[in-house]
Structure formats: structure tokens, C-alpha cells
XYZ file of C-alpha atoms in Angstrom:
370
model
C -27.233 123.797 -98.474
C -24.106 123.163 -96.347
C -22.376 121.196 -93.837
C -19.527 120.574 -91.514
C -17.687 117.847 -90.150
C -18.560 118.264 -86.125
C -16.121 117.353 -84.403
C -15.835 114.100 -80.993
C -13.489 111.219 -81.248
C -15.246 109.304 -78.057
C -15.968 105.453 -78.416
C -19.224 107.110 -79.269
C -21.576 107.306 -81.903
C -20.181 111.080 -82.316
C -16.676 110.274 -83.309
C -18.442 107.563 -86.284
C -20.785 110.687 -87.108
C -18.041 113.497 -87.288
C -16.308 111.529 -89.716
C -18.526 110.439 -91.535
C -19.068 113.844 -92.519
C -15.631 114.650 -93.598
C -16.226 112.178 -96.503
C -18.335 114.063 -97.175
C -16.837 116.702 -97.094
C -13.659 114.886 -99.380
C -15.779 113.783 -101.681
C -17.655 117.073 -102.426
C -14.048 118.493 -102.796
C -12.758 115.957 -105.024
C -15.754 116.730 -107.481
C -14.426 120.231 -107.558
C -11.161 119.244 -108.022
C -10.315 121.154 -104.651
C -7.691 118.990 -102.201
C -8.175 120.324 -98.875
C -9.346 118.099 -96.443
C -11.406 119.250 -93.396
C -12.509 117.997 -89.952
C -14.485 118.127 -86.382
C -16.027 118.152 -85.303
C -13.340 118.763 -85.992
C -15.565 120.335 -88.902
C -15.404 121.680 -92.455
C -18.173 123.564 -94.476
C -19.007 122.802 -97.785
C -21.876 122.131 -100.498
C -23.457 118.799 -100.205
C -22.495 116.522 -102.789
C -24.907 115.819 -105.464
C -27.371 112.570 -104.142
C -27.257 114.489 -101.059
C -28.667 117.436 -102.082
C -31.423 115.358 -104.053
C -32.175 113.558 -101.285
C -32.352 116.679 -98.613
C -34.517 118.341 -101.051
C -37.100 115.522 -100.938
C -37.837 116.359 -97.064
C -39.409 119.492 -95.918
C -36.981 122.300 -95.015
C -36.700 122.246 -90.740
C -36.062 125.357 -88.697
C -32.108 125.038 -87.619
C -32.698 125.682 -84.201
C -34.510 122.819 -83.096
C -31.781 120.233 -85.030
C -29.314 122.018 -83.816
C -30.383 121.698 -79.971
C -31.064 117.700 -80.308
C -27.729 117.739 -82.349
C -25.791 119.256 -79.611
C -27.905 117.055 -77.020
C -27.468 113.832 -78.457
C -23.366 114.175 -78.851
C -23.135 115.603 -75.345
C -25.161 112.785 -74.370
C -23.512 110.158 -75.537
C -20.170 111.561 -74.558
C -20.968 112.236 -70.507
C -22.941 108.464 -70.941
C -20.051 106.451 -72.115
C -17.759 108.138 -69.479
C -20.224 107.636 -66.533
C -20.058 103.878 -67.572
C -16.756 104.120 -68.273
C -15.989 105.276 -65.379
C -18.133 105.996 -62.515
C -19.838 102.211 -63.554
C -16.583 100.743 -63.110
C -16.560 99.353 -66.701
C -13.547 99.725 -68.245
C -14.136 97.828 -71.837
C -13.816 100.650 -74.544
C -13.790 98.247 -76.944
C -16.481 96.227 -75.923
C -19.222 99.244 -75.472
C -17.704 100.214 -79.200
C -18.983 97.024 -80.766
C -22.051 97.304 -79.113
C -22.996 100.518 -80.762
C -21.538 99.361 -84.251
C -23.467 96.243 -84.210
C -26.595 98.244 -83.230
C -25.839 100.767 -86.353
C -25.148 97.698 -88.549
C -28.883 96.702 -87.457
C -30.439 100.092 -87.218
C -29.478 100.948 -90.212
C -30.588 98.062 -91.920
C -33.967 98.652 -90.311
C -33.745 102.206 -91.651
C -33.455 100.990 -95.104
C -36.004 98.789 -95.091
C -38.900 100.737 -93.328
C -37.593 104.403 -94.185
C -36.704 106.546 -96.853
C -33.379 107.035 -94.902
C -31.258 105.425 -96.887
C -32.313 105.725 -100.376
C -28.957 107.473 -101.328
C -27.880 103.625 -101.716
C -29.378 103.356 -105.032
C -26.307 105.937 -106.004
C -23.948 103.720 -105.203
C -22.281 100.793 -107.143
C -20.676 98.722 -104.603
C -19.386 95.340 -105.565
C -17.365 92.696 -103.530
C -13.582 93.939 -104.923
C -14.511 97.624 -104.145
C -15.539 97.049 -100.831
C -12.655 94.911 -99.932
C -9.799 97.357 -101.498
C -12.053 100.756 -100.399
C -14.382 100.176 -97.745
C -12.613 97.254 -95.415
C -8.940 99.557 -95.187
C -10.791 102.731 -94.341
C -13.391 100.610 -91.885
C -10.057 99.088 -89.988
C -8.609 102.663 -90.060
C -12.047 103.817 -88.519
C -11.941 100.849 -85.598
C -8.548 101.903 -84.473
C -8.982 105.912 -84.130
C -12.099 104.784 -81.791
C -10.211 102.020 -80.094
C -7.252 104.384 -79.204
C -9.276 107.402 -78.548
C -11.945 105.304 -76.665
C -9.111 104.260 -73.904
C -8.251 107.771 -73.669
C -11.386 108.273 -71.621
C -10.188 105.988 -69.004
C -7.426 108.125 -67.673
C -8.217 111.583 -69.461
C -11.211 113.919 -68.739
C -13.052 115.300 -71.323
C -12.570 118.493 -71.021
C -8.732 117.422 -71.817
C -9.565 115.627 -74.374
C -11.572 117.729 -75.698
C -9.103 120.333 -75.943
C -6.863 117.910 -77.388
C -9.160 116.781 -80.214
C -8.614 120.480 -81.720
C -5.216 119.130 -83.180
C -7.144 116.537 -85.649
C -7.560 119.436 -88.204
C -3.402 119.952 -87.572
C -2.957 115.831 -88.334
C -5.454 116.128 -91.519
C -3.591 119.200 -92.966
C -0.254 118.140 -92.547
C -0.801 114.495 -93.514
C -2.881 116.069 -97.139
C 0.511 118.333 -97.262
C 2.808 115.087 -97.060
C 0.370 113.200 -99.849
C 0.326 116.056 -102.018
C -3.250 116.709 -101.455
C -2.898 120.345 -100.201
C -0.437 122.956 -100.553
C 1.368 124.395 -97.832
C 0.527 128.182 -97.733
C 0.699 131.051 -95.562
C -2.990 130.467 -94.256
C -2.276 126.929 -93.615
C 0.908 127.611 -91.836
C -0.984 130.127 -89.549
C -3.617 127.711 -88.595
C -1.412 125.002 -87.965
C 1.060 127.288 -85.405
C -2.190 128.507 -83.831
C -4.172 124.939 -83.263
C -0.635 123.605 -82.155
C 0.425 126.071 -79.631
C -3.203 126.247 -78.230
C -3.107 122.502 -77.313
C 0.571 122.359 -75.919
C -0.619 125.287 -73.507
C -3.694 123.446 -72.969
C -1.329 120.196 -72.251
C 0.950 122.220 -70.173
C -2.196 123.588 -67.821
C -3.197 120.433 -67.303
C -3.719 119.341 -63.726
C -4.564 115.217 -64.065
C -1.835 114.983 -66.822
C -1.222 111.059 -67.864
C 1.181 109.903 -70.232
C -0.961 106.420 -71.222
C -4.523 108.848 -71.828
C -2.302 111.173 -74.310
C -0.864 108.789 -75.717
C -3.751 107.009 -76.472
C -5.495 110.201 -78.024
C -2.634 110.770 -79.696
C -2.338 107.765 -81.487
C -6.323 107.867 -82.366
C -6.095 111.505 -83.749
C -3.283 110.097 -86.600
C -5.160 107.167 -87.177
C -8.174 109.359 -87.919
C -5.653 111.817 -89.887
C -4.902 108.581 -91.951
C -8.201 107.208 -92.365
C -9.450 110.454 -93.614
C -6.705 111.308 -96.265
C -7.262 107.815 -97.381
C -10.942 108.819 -98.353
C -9.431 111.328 -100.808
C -7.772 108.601 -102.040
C -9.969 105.403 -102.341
C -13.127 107.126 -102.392
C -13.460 109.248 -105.400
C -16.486 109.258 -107.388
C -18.402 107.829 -104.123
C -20.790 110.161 -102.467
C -22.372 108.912 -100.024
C -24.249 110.553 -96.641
C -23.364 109.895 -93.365
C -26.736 107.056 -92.835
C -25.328 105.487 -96.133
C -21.501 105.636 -94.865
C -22.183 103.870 -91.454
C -24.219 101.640 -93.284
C -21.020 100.087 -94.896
C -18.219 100.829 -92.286
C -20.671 99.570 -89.447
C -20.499 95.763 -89.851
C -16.745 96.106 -90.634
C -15.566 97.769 -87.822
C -17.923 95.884 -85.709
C -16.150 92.289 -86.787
C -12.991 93.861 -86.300
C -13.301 94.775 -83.174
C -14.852 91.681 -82.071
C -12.237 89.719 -83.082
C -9.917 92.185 -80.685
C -12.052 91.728 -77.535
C -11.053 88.590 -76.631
C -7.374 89.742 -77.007
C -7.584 93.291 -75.626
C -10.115 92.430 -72.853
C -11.227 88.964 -72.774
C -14.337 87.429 -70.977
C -14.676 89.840 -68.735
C -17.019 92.514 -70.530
C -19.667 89.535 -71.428
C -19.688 88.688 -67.829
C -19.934 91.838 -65.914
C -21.890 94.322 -68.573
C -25.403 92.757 -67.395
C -24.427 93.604 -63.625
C -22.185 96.887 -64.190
C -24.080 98.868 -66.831
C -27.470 96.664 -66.948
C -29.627 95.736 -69.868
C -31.850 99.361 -69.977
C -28.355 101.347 -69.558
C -26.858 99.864 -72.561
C -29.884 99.703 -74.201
C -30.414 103.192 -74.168
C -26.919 104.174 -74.798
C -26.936 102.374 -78.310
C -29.936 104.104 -79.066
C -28.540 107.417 -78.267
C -25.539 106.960 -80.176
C -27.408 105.653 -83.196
C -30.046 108.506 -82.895
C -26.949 110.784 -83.358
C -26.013 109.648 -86.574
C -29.475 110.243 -87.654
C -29.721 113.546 -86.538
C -26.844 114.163 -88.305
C -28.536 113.756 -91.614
C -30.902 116.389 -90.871
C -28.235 118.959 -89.884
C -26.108 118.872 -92.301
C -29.323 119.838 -94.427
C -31.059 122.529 -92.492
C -28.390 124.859 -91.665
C -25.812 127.244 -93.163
C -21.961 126.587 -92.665
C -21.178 129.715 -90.063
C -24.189 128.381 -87.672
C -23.029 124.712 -87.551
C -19.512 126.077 -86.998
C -20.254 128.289 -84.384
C -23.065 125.610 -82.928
C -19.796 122.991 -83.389
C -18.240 125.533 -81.085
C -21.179 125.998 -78.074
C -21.209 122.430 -77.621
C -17.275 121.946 -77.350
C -17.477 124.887 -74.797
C -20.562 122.730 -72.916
C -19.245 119.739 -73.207
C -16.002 121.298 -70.984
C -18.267 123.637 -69.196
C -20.448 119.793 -68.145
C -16.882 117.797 -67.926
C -16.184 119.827 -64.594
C -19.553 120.472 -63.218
C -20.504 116.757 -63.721
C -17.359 115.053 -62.921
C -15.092 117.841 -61.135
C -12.560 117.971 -64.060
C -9.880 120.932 -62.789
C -9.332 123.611 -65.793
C -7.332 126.138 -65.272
C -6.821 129.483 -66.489
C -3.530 128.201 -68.592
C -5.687 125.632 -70.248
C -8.718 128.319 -71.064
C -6.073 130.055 -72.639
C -4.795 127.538 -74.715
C -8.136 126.059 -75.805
C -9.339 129.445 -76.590
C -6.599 130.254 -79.144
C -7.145 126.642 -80.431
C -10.597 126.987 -81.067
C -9.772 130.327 -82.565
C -8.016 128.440 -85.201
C -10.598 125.736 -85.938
C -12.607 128.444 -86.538
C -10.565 129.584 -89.660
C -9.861 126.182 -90.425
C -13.638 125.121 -90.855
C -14.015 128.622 -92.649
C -13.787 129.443 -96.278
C -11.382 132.300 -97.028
C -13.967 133.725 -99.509
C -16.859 133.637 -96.955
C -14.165 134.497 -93.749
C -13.473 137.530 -96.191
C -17.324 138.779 -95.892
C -17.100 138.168 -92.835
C -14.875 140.574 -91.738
C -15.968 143.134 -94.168
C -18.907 142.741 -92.600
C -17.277 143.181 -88.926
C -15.303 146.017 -90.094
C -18.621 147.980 -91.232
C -20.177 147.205 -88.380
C -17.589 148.829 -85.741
C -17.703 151.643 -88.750
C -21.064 152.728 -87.894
């Protein structure tokens, strides 16, 4: 069985999903004493790690498609959700709405373990105080401020933009694993870095609603998620752990992080307008979306092969700009099309093995033979 690292950055459940499953993916290549990190997602396709595997072969084997659909439901959902609160609510507390689906996950998961068979990759992990306060705290405050800075994105970027722009994560992991000696700069590398890169800056360039503060913002999110990623290579070797079992620990951390930055970032004023803004039932069902991501997560990364949940990675990108200007009335334009196209292009090599890219073509190549 495979998986890949699917790719959304948004204050969302998604972004705490996608990479979750590039530690996955890390991990796995750390126990083949491979260095290449992979995203997104931004999305990477490997072999589940051992406990995984036990664990996913423990539960009877689902039909793709279905997963695949909810999958590509529940992260659309919960990205067009925390915009429209964002947004069209008039509630402009990133951080805020982010703690309230990390505390929710802290709980959920909690619940998970205790009334499901969830969670039971746990038992393969040793996890004592001075390990999670040198491993799991650095990488959980890494983790709160890619969503902080990519959550305020969505207040002056649409997401088709930012969508587009979340194709150069895979550019920030490689270059940072080629700076920390983790990967080796080679022709292929060099080809899908030049190709992500230029896609975006056309993409940048054909954008209509351009603003500095938004791209900065994503900007600064991406290379904290570059960081926070390469530093799983680094503190978590030897840890396998699925993406339930990951938000289990990062959950409460980035959750008392970030509430400790509310009152600095945006004060009082979430606590006091939330209940007449977004409403009890609209928040309430927006945790539970973004939580029920994470746990349809587990089942995907277990059901399908690594070409489908690339190419399935891809559909929803395309919907989720395809939605961003039917929805909202985001302008793309033919330069940005362009741009994204080529981009995606790249990811699409990037989240590919050479060896099974190889086939691939071979395959192609008989095809148009016949």
C-alpha cells in the first residue's frame, strides 16, 4: 500500500492533514536510508511505514473511489468554509478559528483513542517527557506558525491564488533538504525546481487582486512548513507514526501556542463576536469537518495506489480553483492557467518516483505505438 502527502496550507484541518503525511512520508524514507523529502498536498508517494501497514491491514480493504470522493469533499469543504467565515462572515481571526479546530483534534482524538481502534498505532510509540519537549514541542511551534502565516493569507488572497502558490512548498522542501544535506542536487531536481518556480511567478504575474501583505504571508508559511518538515528528518527518526497518531501529539501543542498568541495578535475581540458572526452550529460544524478530514485521511492513504492519489491530489486542486471563482468570483486569467498548469506539471514529477514515472512512459509510448 501507498500514500502521498496531499497538499492545502489553509488554517484548516487540510494543511494539519497534508503534513502530517509527509512524516510520513520522512520517516518511511529514513528507514530506507533514502533523503528526499516530499510534499502536498503538496504530496509524495511512498510505502507505508511499518505500524502503518499493520494497522491498515487490520481493516477491510475499501474501494478507492468512494475515499477518494469524501477525501476530496471534506478538504474542499473545509477550505471554501473557513474563507466564507473568513470572509464573507466578516470574521477576520485566523488564529482564533485555528485553535478552535486544534483544541477540537486534541479532544477528538482523545475520544478516538478511547472508544476506537483509531489510534492503536500509539502502542508503537515510546514517548517520554524529554522527547516530546526536544522533538515534538519544536516541530508543533514550527506547525502553529506555517498555519498562522498561511491562515492570514486568506484574508487578502483568493484561493485560487493561493492555491497556485502552494505548488512552490515542494520547491522550499527540496531546496531546504539540499542546504541540510538531506538530498542531492541533480539534474531531475534542478528540472523540477525551474519548472514549479517559473509556473508560480507566471501565475504571480497573471494575477489580477495581487497584494503584497497576502504573499507575503503565504510566503512566509510555505518556509516555515519547508522548515518544519526537514526538521522531521531530523528529530524524528525511528518514529513512525500515522497521521491520527501525529495530530494526536502536535494538537494540544499547537493549540496552547496559539492561544497564548490570541490575545496578542487579536485580542478580545474573537471571544466576543464568534457567537454572533459565525454562530454556535457554524463553528460547530466546521471543527467537525476539519477533524473528519484527518480521519479520512487514514483511510486513504491505505486504500489507494500512489498514481491515483496523485492524480486525485490534482482534480481537487483544479476544483478547488475551478469553485474559488464560481463561488466567490476570483478573476483567473489565461497567464495564470498557464503558469499553474506548468506548475502542476512539475508536482506531478515531484510526487512521482523515477522508477514508476519510467513505466509510465513506457507505457505511454506503447500506447501511441499501437
Amino acid at each position: 500500500m501507498s500514500h502521498q502527502k496531499i497538499a492545502l496550507e489553509d488554517l484548516n484541518a487540510e494543511q494539519e492533514a497534508d503534513a502530517l503525511l509527509a512524516e510520513e512520508d520522512a520517516a518511511e524514507r529514513s528507514k530506507r536510508g533514502e533523503h528526499n523529502l516530499s510534499l502536498e498536498d503538496l504530496e509524495a508517494s511512498e510505502s507505508l511505514p511499518p505500524p502503518i501497514q499493520a494497522i491498515a491491514a487490520e481493516r477491510p480493504k475499501l474501494h478507492p473511489a468512494p475515499v477518494i470522493c469524501i477525501w476530496i469533499f471534506l478538504s474542499s469543504s473545509v477550505i471554501v468554509m473557513n474563507a466564507w467565515i473568513l470572509k464573507d462572515l466578516d470574521f477576520p481571526y485566523p488564529v482564533f478559528l485555528t485553535t478552535s479546530h486544534l483544541l477540537y483534534a486534541s479532544i477528538g482524538t482523545r475520544l478516538l483513542l478511547r472508544f476506537t481502534h483509531l489510534l492503536d498505532g500509539l502502542k508503537n510509540i515510546d514517548m517520554s517527557w524529554d522527547r516530546w519537549l526536544r522533538n515534538i514541542v519544536p516541530i508543533g511551534a514550527l506547525f502553529s506558525a506555517s498555519l498562522i502565516f498561511s491562515n492570514f493569507a486568506y484574508l487578502s488572497l483568493s484561493i485560487s491564488f493561493i492555491q497556485m502558490l502552494k505548488a512552490f512548498t515542494a520547491v522550499a522542501v527540496l531546496t531546504m533538504s539540499v542546504l541540510m544535506g538531506l538530498e542531492k542536487f541533480n539534474q531531475r531536481t534542478a528540472t523540477i525546481v525551474c519548472a514549479i518556480s517559473f509556473g508560480v511567478a507566471l501565475a504571480s504575474y497573471g494575477e489580477v487582486d495581487f497584494a503584497l501583505s497576502g504573499f507575503l504571508f503565504q510566503t512566509f508559511g510555505i518556509l516555515f512548513e519547508a522548515t518544519r518538515l526537514v526538521a522531521i528528518q531530523k528529530l524524528l527518526q525511528g518514529m513512525r507514526m500515522d497521521p491520527l497518531v501525529s495530530l494526536y501529539y502536535y494538537a494540544p501543542v499547537c493549540a496552547g501556542l496559539n492561544m497564548l498568541l490570541i490575545p496578542m495578535m487579536e485580542g478580545w475581540a474573537p471571544f466576543n463576536e464568534v457567537l454572533e458572526k459565525v454562530g454556535p452550529a457554524t463553528l460547530f460544524v466546521n471543527m467537525n469537518v476539519a477533524f473528519l478530514l484527518n480521519v479520512a485521511v487514514v483511510f486513504l492513504i491505505g486504500c489507494a495506489s500512489s498514481l491515483v492519489l496523485t492524480l486525485s491530489g490534482v482534480v481537487k486542486d483544479i476544483l478547488l480553483v475551478t469553485g474559488s471563482v464560481l463561488l466567490f468570483g476570483a478573476t483567473v486569467t489565461g497567464t495564470q492557467m498557464l503558469g499553474y498548469s506548468i506548475a502542476l506539471a512539475g508536482l506531478v514529477f515531484f510526487k512521482t518516483k523515477p522508477e514508476d514515472l519510467a513505466v509510465y512512459l513506457a507505457q505511454a509510448r506503447a500506447l501511441v505505438g499501437r
